[in-house]
């Protein structure tokens, strides 16, 4: 599926990868070592692919598009590095985090360096609107993290609070990717607006799918419970607990939010969520969002890219990792 998604932008994606690697080049051996590790963790490049596909659909990928995609990826990477330091995480997607390899102090400084490079690339989009989107995004991601940490302290579980965090964090990033793809391709205001909404929908679906992994990971056959261990309740559990209230669950919500829950209690919340339809509810919400995304895509004129974006959405919703 990824090959089908990348097909309309194969050449442009190669240009992006080359420019990204050139950006993360440094004369200092120590910094160069850290940059090499970051380049090796590029993964599936879902966000750059979205930027390039939208640009291709709305006029064509330009040098400014490539710089925008790199700027966003650097900003995203910096935010993940800082998150790992805050959470004292030793792993990121199954690999050692920079925090564990180089220590917290160096990781923070490397994240700051990536932020600086991100802003430099933003300037090379040659669009003040683009620089504004990227610079504001950095603040939005931080606001999302602060809101999420504050929300852990509250005893109530609210879907509105969950979606607010998702829109400030994951959805904001994906919407910026799509919006900048349109903007750097010379799209008009209406097309940029459509791209923004498409990216936002994709971002929400991406996060819901990520959250479902916490209750059941297909690759290892058992839940991780990592979110709950950090005091975070996501959409499946919020639905299950709010729609099937019990004194036991009320007690466990308090213990989870106070970071006092045992492994057995975490497992109890996970099983309750599954039994009370939490996973199915979250998947239903993704399906509703996908239907809206397809309506947005109907406005895209480039048939090849439109089909690739349909596959992109399907991949986000159905992915196993």
Tab-separated table of C-alpha atoms in Angstrom:
chain	number	residue	atom	x	y	z
A	1	UNK	CA	0.000	0.000	0.000
A	2	UNK	CA	2.834	2.395	0.799
A	3	UNK	CA	4.266	1.864	-2.677
A	4	UNK	CA	0.922	2.840	-4.197
A	5	UNK	CA	0.746	5.908	-1.985
A	6	UNK	CA	4.256	7.046	-2.919
A	7	UNK	CA	3.963	6.336	-6.645
A	8	UNK	CA	2.770	9.811	-7.781
A	9	UNK	CA	5.628	11.491	-5.875
A	10	UNK	CA	8.514	9.023	-6.187
A	11	UNK	CA	10.899	11.562	-7.720
A	12	UNK	CA	9.859	14.333	-5.336
A	13	UNK	CA	10.228	12.045	-2.327
A	14	UNK	CA	13.772	11.198	-3.400
A	15	UNK	CA	14.517	14.935	-3.620
A	16	UNK	CA	13.051	15.421	-0.164
A	17	UNK	CA	15.163	12.630	1.342
A	18	UNK	CA	18.352	14.004	-0.197
A	19	UNK	CA	17.649	17.543	1.020
A	20	UNK	CA	16.657	16.284	4.483
A	21	UNK	CA	19.914	14.351	4.803
A	22	UNK	CA	21.875	17.407	3.652
A	23	UNK	CA	20.116	19.523	6.270
A	24	UNK	CA	21.136	17.116	9.014
A	25	UNK	CA	24.837	17.347	8.207
A	26	UNK	CA	27.278	18.832	10.702
A	27	UNK	CA	31.046	19.372	10.944
A	28	UNK	CA	31.185	18.374	14.610
A	29	UNK	CA	31.641	14.614	14.980
A	30	UNK	CA	29.427	14.335	18.069
A	31	UNK	CA	26.526	16.300	16.560
A	32	UNK	CA	26.998	14.431	13.283
A	33	UNK	CA	26.675	11.126	15.154
A	34	UNK	CA	23.392	12.263	16.718
A	35	UNK	CA	22.101	13.555	13.373
A	36	UNK	CA	22.948	10.220	11.724
A	37	UNK	CA	20.869	8.431	14.331
A	38	UNK	CA	17.950	10.809	13.715
A	39	UNK	CA	18.178	10.256	9.950
A	40	UNK	CA	18.076	6.516	10.546
A	41	UNK	CA	14.742	6.866	12.340
A	42	UNK	CA	12.877	8.541	9.481
A	43	UNK	CA	10.328	5.697	9.412
A	44	UNK	CA	7.541	5.689	6.843
A	45	UNK	CA	7.730	9.485	6.290
A	46	UNK	CA	3.951	9.802	6.550
A	47	UNK	CA	3.963	13.566	7.174
A	48	UNK	CA	6.317	14.554	4.338
A	49	UNK	CA	4.388	12.253	2.016
A	50	UNK	CA	1.159	14.093	2.879
A	51	UNK	CA	2.770	17.478	2.182
A	52	UNK	CA	4.110	16.324	-1.179
A	53	UNK	CA	0.885	14.603	-2.250
A	54	UNK	CA	-1.244	17.643	-1.506
A	55	UNK	CA	1.206	19.905	-3.342
A	56	UNK	CA	1.192	17.531	-6.316
A	57	UNK	CA	-2.615	17.613	-6.348
A	58	UNK	CA	-2.754	21.409	-6.304
A	59	UNK	CA	-0.196	22.511	-8.833
A	60	UNK	CA	3.040	20.640	-8.255
A	61	UNK	CA	5.840	20.126	-5.747
A	62	UNK	CA	8.231	23.079	-5.606
A	63	UNK	CA	11.555	23.661	-3.829
A	64	UNK	CA	9.497	25.628	-1.299
A	65	UNK	CA	7.331	22.540	-0.750
A	66	UNK	CA	10.401	20.448	0.023
A	67	UNK	CA	11.676	23.046	2.491
A	68	UNK	CA	8.260	23.203	4.166
A	69	UNK	CA	8.137	19.408	4.503
A	70	UNK	CA	11.622	19.350	6.017
A	71	UNK	CA	10.806	22.199	8.392
A	72	UNK	CA	7.736	20.376	9.684
A	73	UNK	CA	9.575	17.075	10.084
A	74	UNK	CA	12.388	18.765	12.021
A	75	UNK	CA	9.866	20.503	14.269
A	76	UNK	CA	8.031	17.231	14.847
A	77	UNK	CA	11.269	15.376	15.624
A	78	UNK	CA	12.341	18.082	18.074
A	79	UNK	CA	9.012	17.841	19.895
A	80	UNK	CA	9.378	14.051	20.205
A	81	UNK	CA	12.904	14.388	21.578
A	82	UNK	CA	11.727	16.881	24.184
A	83	UNK	CA	8.739	14.657	25.044
A	84	UNK	CA	11.054	11.711	25.652
A	85	UNK	CA	13.149	13.804	28.029
A	86	UNK	CA	10.056	14.946	29.935
A	87	UNK	CA	8.688	11.388	30.123
A	88	UNK	CA	12.154	9.905	30.760
A	89	UNK	CA	11.420	7.498	27.905
A	90	UNK	CA	14.147	5.052	26.998
A	91	UNK	CA	12.557	3.949	23.737
A	92	UNK	CA	10.856	5.550	20.759
A	93	UNK	CA	8.970	3.198	18.432
A	94	UNK	CA	10.924	0.199	19.658
A	95	UNK	CA	14.326	1.857	19.290
A	96	UNK	CA	16.526	3.603	21.834
A	97	UNK	CA	15.598	7.262	22.330
A	98	UNK	CA	18.159	10.050	22.036
A	99	UNK	CA	17.480	10.628	25.694
A	100	UNK	CA	18.787	7.172	26.577
A	101	UNK	CA	21.740	7.327	24.171
A	102	UNK	CA	23.061	10.818	24.874
A	103	UNK	CA	21.440	11.830	28.150
A	104	UNK	CA	18.685	14.335	28.877
A	105	UNK	CA	20.795	17.490	28.691
A	106	UNK	CA	22.257	16.695	25.291
A	107	UNK	CA	18.851	15.531	24.008
A	108	UNK	CA	17.236	18.854	24.972
A	109	UNK	CA	20.012	20.778	23.222
A	110	UNK	CA	19.714	18.593	20.122
A	111	UNK	CA	15.971	19.247	20.103
A	112	UNK	CA	16.666	22.982	20.320
A	113	UNK	CA	19.119	22.704	17.430
A	114	UNK	CA	16.473	20.964	15.307
A	115	UNK	CA	14.012	23.746	16.122
A	116	UNK	CA	16.534	26.295	14.865
A	117	UNK	CA	17.046	24.331	11.661
A	118	UNK	CA	13.274	24.037	11.291
A	119	UNK	CA	12.831	27.810	11.390
A	120	UNK	CA	15.668	28.262	8.890
A	121	UNK	CA	13.889	25.896	6.501
A	122	UNK	CA	10.592	27.677	7.147
A	123	UNK	CA	12.218	30.907	5.955
A	124	UNK	CA	13.225	29.137	2.748
A	125	UNK	CA	9.588	28.557	1.851
A	126	UNK	CA	9.661	32.238	0.847
A	127	UNK	CA	6.128	32.613	2.158
A	128	UNK	CA	5.350	34.621	5.247
A	129	UNK	CA	2.140	32.623	5.690
A	130	UNK	CA	4.207	29.446	5.710
A	131	UNK	CA	6.622	30.785	8.313
A	132	UNK	CA	3.637	31.840	10.424
A	133	UNK	CA	2.042	28.367	10.227
A	134	UNK	CA	5.266	26.629	11.248
A	135	UNK	CA	6.172	29.035	14.047
A	136	UNK	CA	2.669	28.902	15.520
A	137	UNK	CA	2.665	25.107	15.278
A	138	UNK	CA	5.560	24.872	17.724
A	139	UNK	CA	3.501	26.743	20.299
A	140	UNK	CA	0.393	24.713	19.572
A	141	UNK	CA	2.211	21.416	20.180
A	142	UNK	CA	3.495	22.714	23.517
A	143	UNK	CA	0.021	23.937	24.490
A	144	UNK	CA	-1.347	20.487	23.722
A	145	UNK	CA	1.202	18.847	25.988
A	146	UNK	CA	0.455	21.312	28.810
A	147	UNK	CA	-3.302	20.819	28.433
A	148	UNK	CA	-2.869	17.045	28.465
A	149	UNK	CA	-0.763	17.129	31.637
A	150	UNK	CA	-3.308	19.394	33.315
A	151	UNK	CA	-6.170	17.154	32.197
A	152	UNK	CA	-4.595	14.188	34.011
A	153	UNK	CA	-5.263	15.994	37.287
A	154	UNK	CA	-9.027	16.152	36.627
A	155	UNK	CA	-11.192	13.300	37.923
A	156	UNK	CA	-13.767	13.476	35.123
A	157	UNK	CA	-13.331	11.906	31.683
A	158	UNK	CA	-14.556	13.996	28.761
A	159	UNK	CA	-14.471	13.260	25.057
A	160	UNK	CA	-14.265	16.991	24.370
A	161	UNK	CA	-11.053	17.234	26.394
A	162	UNK	CA	-9.617	14.230	24.545
A	163	UNK	CA	-10.345	15.741	21.123
A	164	UNK	CA	-8.969	19.101	22.232
A	165	UNK	CA	-5.601	17.502	23.054
A	166	UNK	CA	-5.607	15.557	19.775
A	167	UNK	CA	-6.321	18.693	17.736
A	168	UNK	CA	-3.579	20.651	19.491
A	169	UNK	CA	-1.022	17.905	18.993
A	170	UNK	CA	-1.356	15.254	16.271
A	171	UNK	CA	-4.065	16.898	14.157
A	172	UNK	CA	-2.320	20.285	14.200
A	173	UNK	CA	0.797	18.720	12.740
A	174	UNK	CA	-0.967	16.809	9.962
A	175	UNK	CA	-3.138	19.802	9.067
A	176	UNK	CA	-0.030	21.998	8.819
A	177	UNK	CA	1.565	19.425	6.498
A	178	UNK	CA	-1.398	19.448	4.131
A	179	UNK	CA	-1.920	23.203	4.397
A	180	UNK	CA	1.712	23.972	3.542
A	181	UNK	CA	1.621	21.508	0.665
A	182	UNK	CA	-1.243	23.476	-0.837
A	183	UNK	CA	0.242	26.875	-0.008
A	184	UNK	CA	3.659	26.172	-1.567
A	185	UNK	CA	2.009	24.748	-4.694
A	186	UNK	CA	0.237	28.064	-5.301
A	187	UNK	CA	-3.268	26.906	-4.343
A	188	UNK	CA	-6.034	29.434	-3.768
A	189	UNK	CA	-7.547	30.179	-0.365
A	190	UNK	CA	-10.375	27.649	-0.751
A	191	UNK	CA	-7.975	24.857	-1.718
A	192	UNK	CA	-5.720	25.667	1.238
A	193	UNK	CA	-8.754	25.487	3.510
A	194	UNK	CA	-9.715	22.076	2.076
A	195	UNK	CA	-6.169	20.818	2.559
A	196	UNK	CA	-6.150	22.023	6.150
A	197	UNK	CA	-9.357	20.124	6.949
A	198	UNK	CA	-8.129	16.985	5.199
A	199	UNK	CA	-4.927	17.021	7.243
A	200	UNK	CA	-6.854	17.614	10.455
A	201	UNK	CA	-9.107	14.612	9.820
A	202	UNK	CA	-6.113	12.414	9.014
A	203	UNK	CA	-4.383	13.564	12.206
A	204	UNK	CA	-7.354	12.720	14.414
A	205	UNK	CA	-7.666	9.269	12.800
A	206	UNK	CA	-3.927	8.716	13.200
A	207	UNK	CA	-4.130	9.445	16.924
A	208	UNK	CA	-7.234	7.327	17.530
A	209	UNK	CA	-5.544	4.375	15.824
A	210	UNK	CA	-2.403	4.989	17.893
A	211	UNK	CA	-4.504	5.023	21.045
A	212	UNK	CA	-6.209	1.753	20.151
A	213	UNK	CA	-2.767	0.113	20.062
A	214	UNK	CA	-2.561	0.759	23.804
A	215	UNK	CA	-5.481	-1.611	24.345
A	216	UNK	CA	-4.464	-4.215	21.818
A	217	UNK	CA	-1.217	-4.419	19.877
A	218	UNK	CA	-1.591	-6.755	16.909
A	219	UNK	CA	2.176	-7.197	16.562
A	220	UNK	CA	2.710	-8.543	20.087
A	221	UNK	CA	-0.770	-9.878	20.772
A	222	UNK	CA	-1.303	-8.051	24.058
A	223	UNK	CA	-1.967	-4.522	25.296
A	224	UNK	CA	0.786	-2.171	26.422
A	225	UNK	CA	-1.232	0.064	28.749
A	226	UNK	CA	1.417	2.778	28.407
A	227	UNK	CA	-1.081	5.643	28.229
A	228	UNK	CA	-2.883	4.465	31.351
A	229	UNK	CA	0.413	4.088	33.181
A	230	UNK	CA	1.017	7.778	32.454
A	231	UNK	CA	-2.446	8.678	33.775
A	232	UNK	CA	-3.914	9.263	30.303
A	233	UNK	CA	-7.386	8.050	29.329
A	234	UNK	CA	-7.997	7.923	25.591
A	235	UNK	CA	-11.168	7.614	23.530
A	236	UNK	CA	-11.921	3.865	23.963
A	237	UNK	CA	-11.752	3.960	27.778
A	238	UNK	CA	-13.473	7.354	28.018
A	239	UNK	CA	-16.448	5.982	26.082
A	240	UNK	CA	-16.609	2.665	27.966
A	241	UNK	CA	-16.376	4.197	31.438
A	242	UNK	CA	-18.749	7.105	30.794
A	243	UNK	CA	-21.399	4.903	29.187
A	244	UNK	CA	-21.129	2.015	31.654
A	245	UNK	CA	-20.522	3.711	35.004
A	246	UNK	CA	-19.544	1.635	38.021
A	247	UNK	CA	-18.114	2.327	41.451
A	248	UNK	CA	-15.155	0.102	40.657
A	249	UNK	CA	-14.268	2.040	37.529
A	250	UNK	CA	-14.671	5.369	39.339
A	251	UNK	CA	-12.155	4.128	41.877
A	252	UNK	CA	-9.753	2.922	39.188
A	253	UNK	CA	-9.974	6.217	37.286
A	254	UNK	CA	-8.747	7.997	40.408
A	255	UNK	CA	-5.916	5.514	40.932
A	256	UNK	CA	-4.801	5.722	37.296
A	257	UNK	CA	-4.809	9.514	37.329
A	258	UNK	CA	-2.869	9.523	40.592
A	259	UNK	CA	-0.321	7.159	38.984
A	260	UNK	CA	-1.009	4.613	41.732
A	261	UNK	CA	-2.642	1.871	39.648
A	262	UNK	CA	-1.008	-1.555	39.711
A	263	UNK	CA	-0.383	-3.628	36.581
A	264	UNK	CA	-3.403	-5.753	37.501
A	265	UNK	CA	-5.588	-2.652	37.794
A	266	UNK	CA	-4.350	-1.314	34.457
A	267	UNK	CA	-5.245	-4.658	32.910
A	268	UNK	CA	-8.687	-4.451	34.540
A	269	UNK	CA	-9.362	-1.074	32.904
A	270	UNK	CA	-8.189	-2.422	29.543
A	271	UNK	CA	-10.446	-5.483	29.745
A	272	UNK	CA	-13.408	-3.362	30.850
A	273	UNK	CA	-12.828	-1.052	27.885
A	274	UNK	CA	-12.829	-3.969	25.465
A	275	UNK	CA	-15.883	-5.646	26.974
A	276	UNK	CA	-17.922	-2.445	26.946
A	277	UNK	CA	-17.329	-1.642	23.282
A	278	UNK	CA	-14.659	1.034	23.636
A	279	UNK	CA	-12.566	-0.217	20.728
A	280	UNK	CA	-15.585	-0.530	18.424
A	281	UNK	CA	-16.700	2.983	19.340
A	282	UNK	CA	-13.292	4.450	18.512
A	283	UNK	CA	-13.245	2.598	15.188
A	284	UNK	CA	-16.738	3.911	14.420
A	285	UNK	CA	-15.501	7.466	14.987
A	286	UNK	CA	-12.618	6.846	12.595
A	287	UNK	CA	-15.044	5.567	9.969
A	288	UNK	CA	-17.177	8.714	10.304
A	289	UNK	CA	-14.102	10.887	9.884
A	290	UNK	CA	-12.957	8.843	6.873
A	291	UNK	CA	-16.286	9.458	5.164
A	292	UNK	CA	-15.820	13.196	5.642
A	293	UNK	CA	-12.253	12.967	4.318
A	294	UNK	CA	-13.521	11.250	1.158
A	295	UNK	CA	-15.952	14.124	0.627
A	296	UNK	CA	-13.062	16.571	0.892
A	297	UNK	CA	-10.996	14.496	-1.537
A	298	UNK	CA	-13.796	14.646	-4.103
A	299	UNK	CA	-12.757	18.288	-4.619
A	300	UNK	CA	-9.224	17.242	-5.669
A	301	UNK	CA	-8.931	17.226	-9.480
A	302	UNK	CA	-5.780	15.126	-9.938
A	303	UNK	CA	-7.145	11.586	-10.128
A	304	UNK	CA	-3.846	9.757	-9.509
A	305	UNK	CA	-3.050	11.799	-6.409
A	306	UNK	CA	-6.647	11.610	-5.204
A	307	UNK	CA	-6.469	7.813	-5.299
A	308	UNK	CA	-3.094	7.867	-3.537
A	309	UNK	CA	-4.563	10.036	-0.781
A	310	UNK	CA	-7.486	7.607	-0.411
A	311	UNK	CA	-4.946	4.832	0.083
A	312	UNK	CA	-3.062	7.069	2.510
A	313	UNK	CA	-6.171	7.489	4.662
A	314	UNK	CA	-6.882	3.750	4.532
A	315	UNK	CA	-3.304	3.055	5.610
A	316	UNK	CA	-3.577	5.434	8.581
A	317	UNK	CA	-6.799	3.819	9.770
A	318	UNK	CA	-5.860	0.186	9.134
A	319	UNK	CA	-2.152	0.202	10.007
A	320	UNK	CA	-0.877	-2.406	12.469
A	321	UNK	CA	1.996	-0.346	13.905
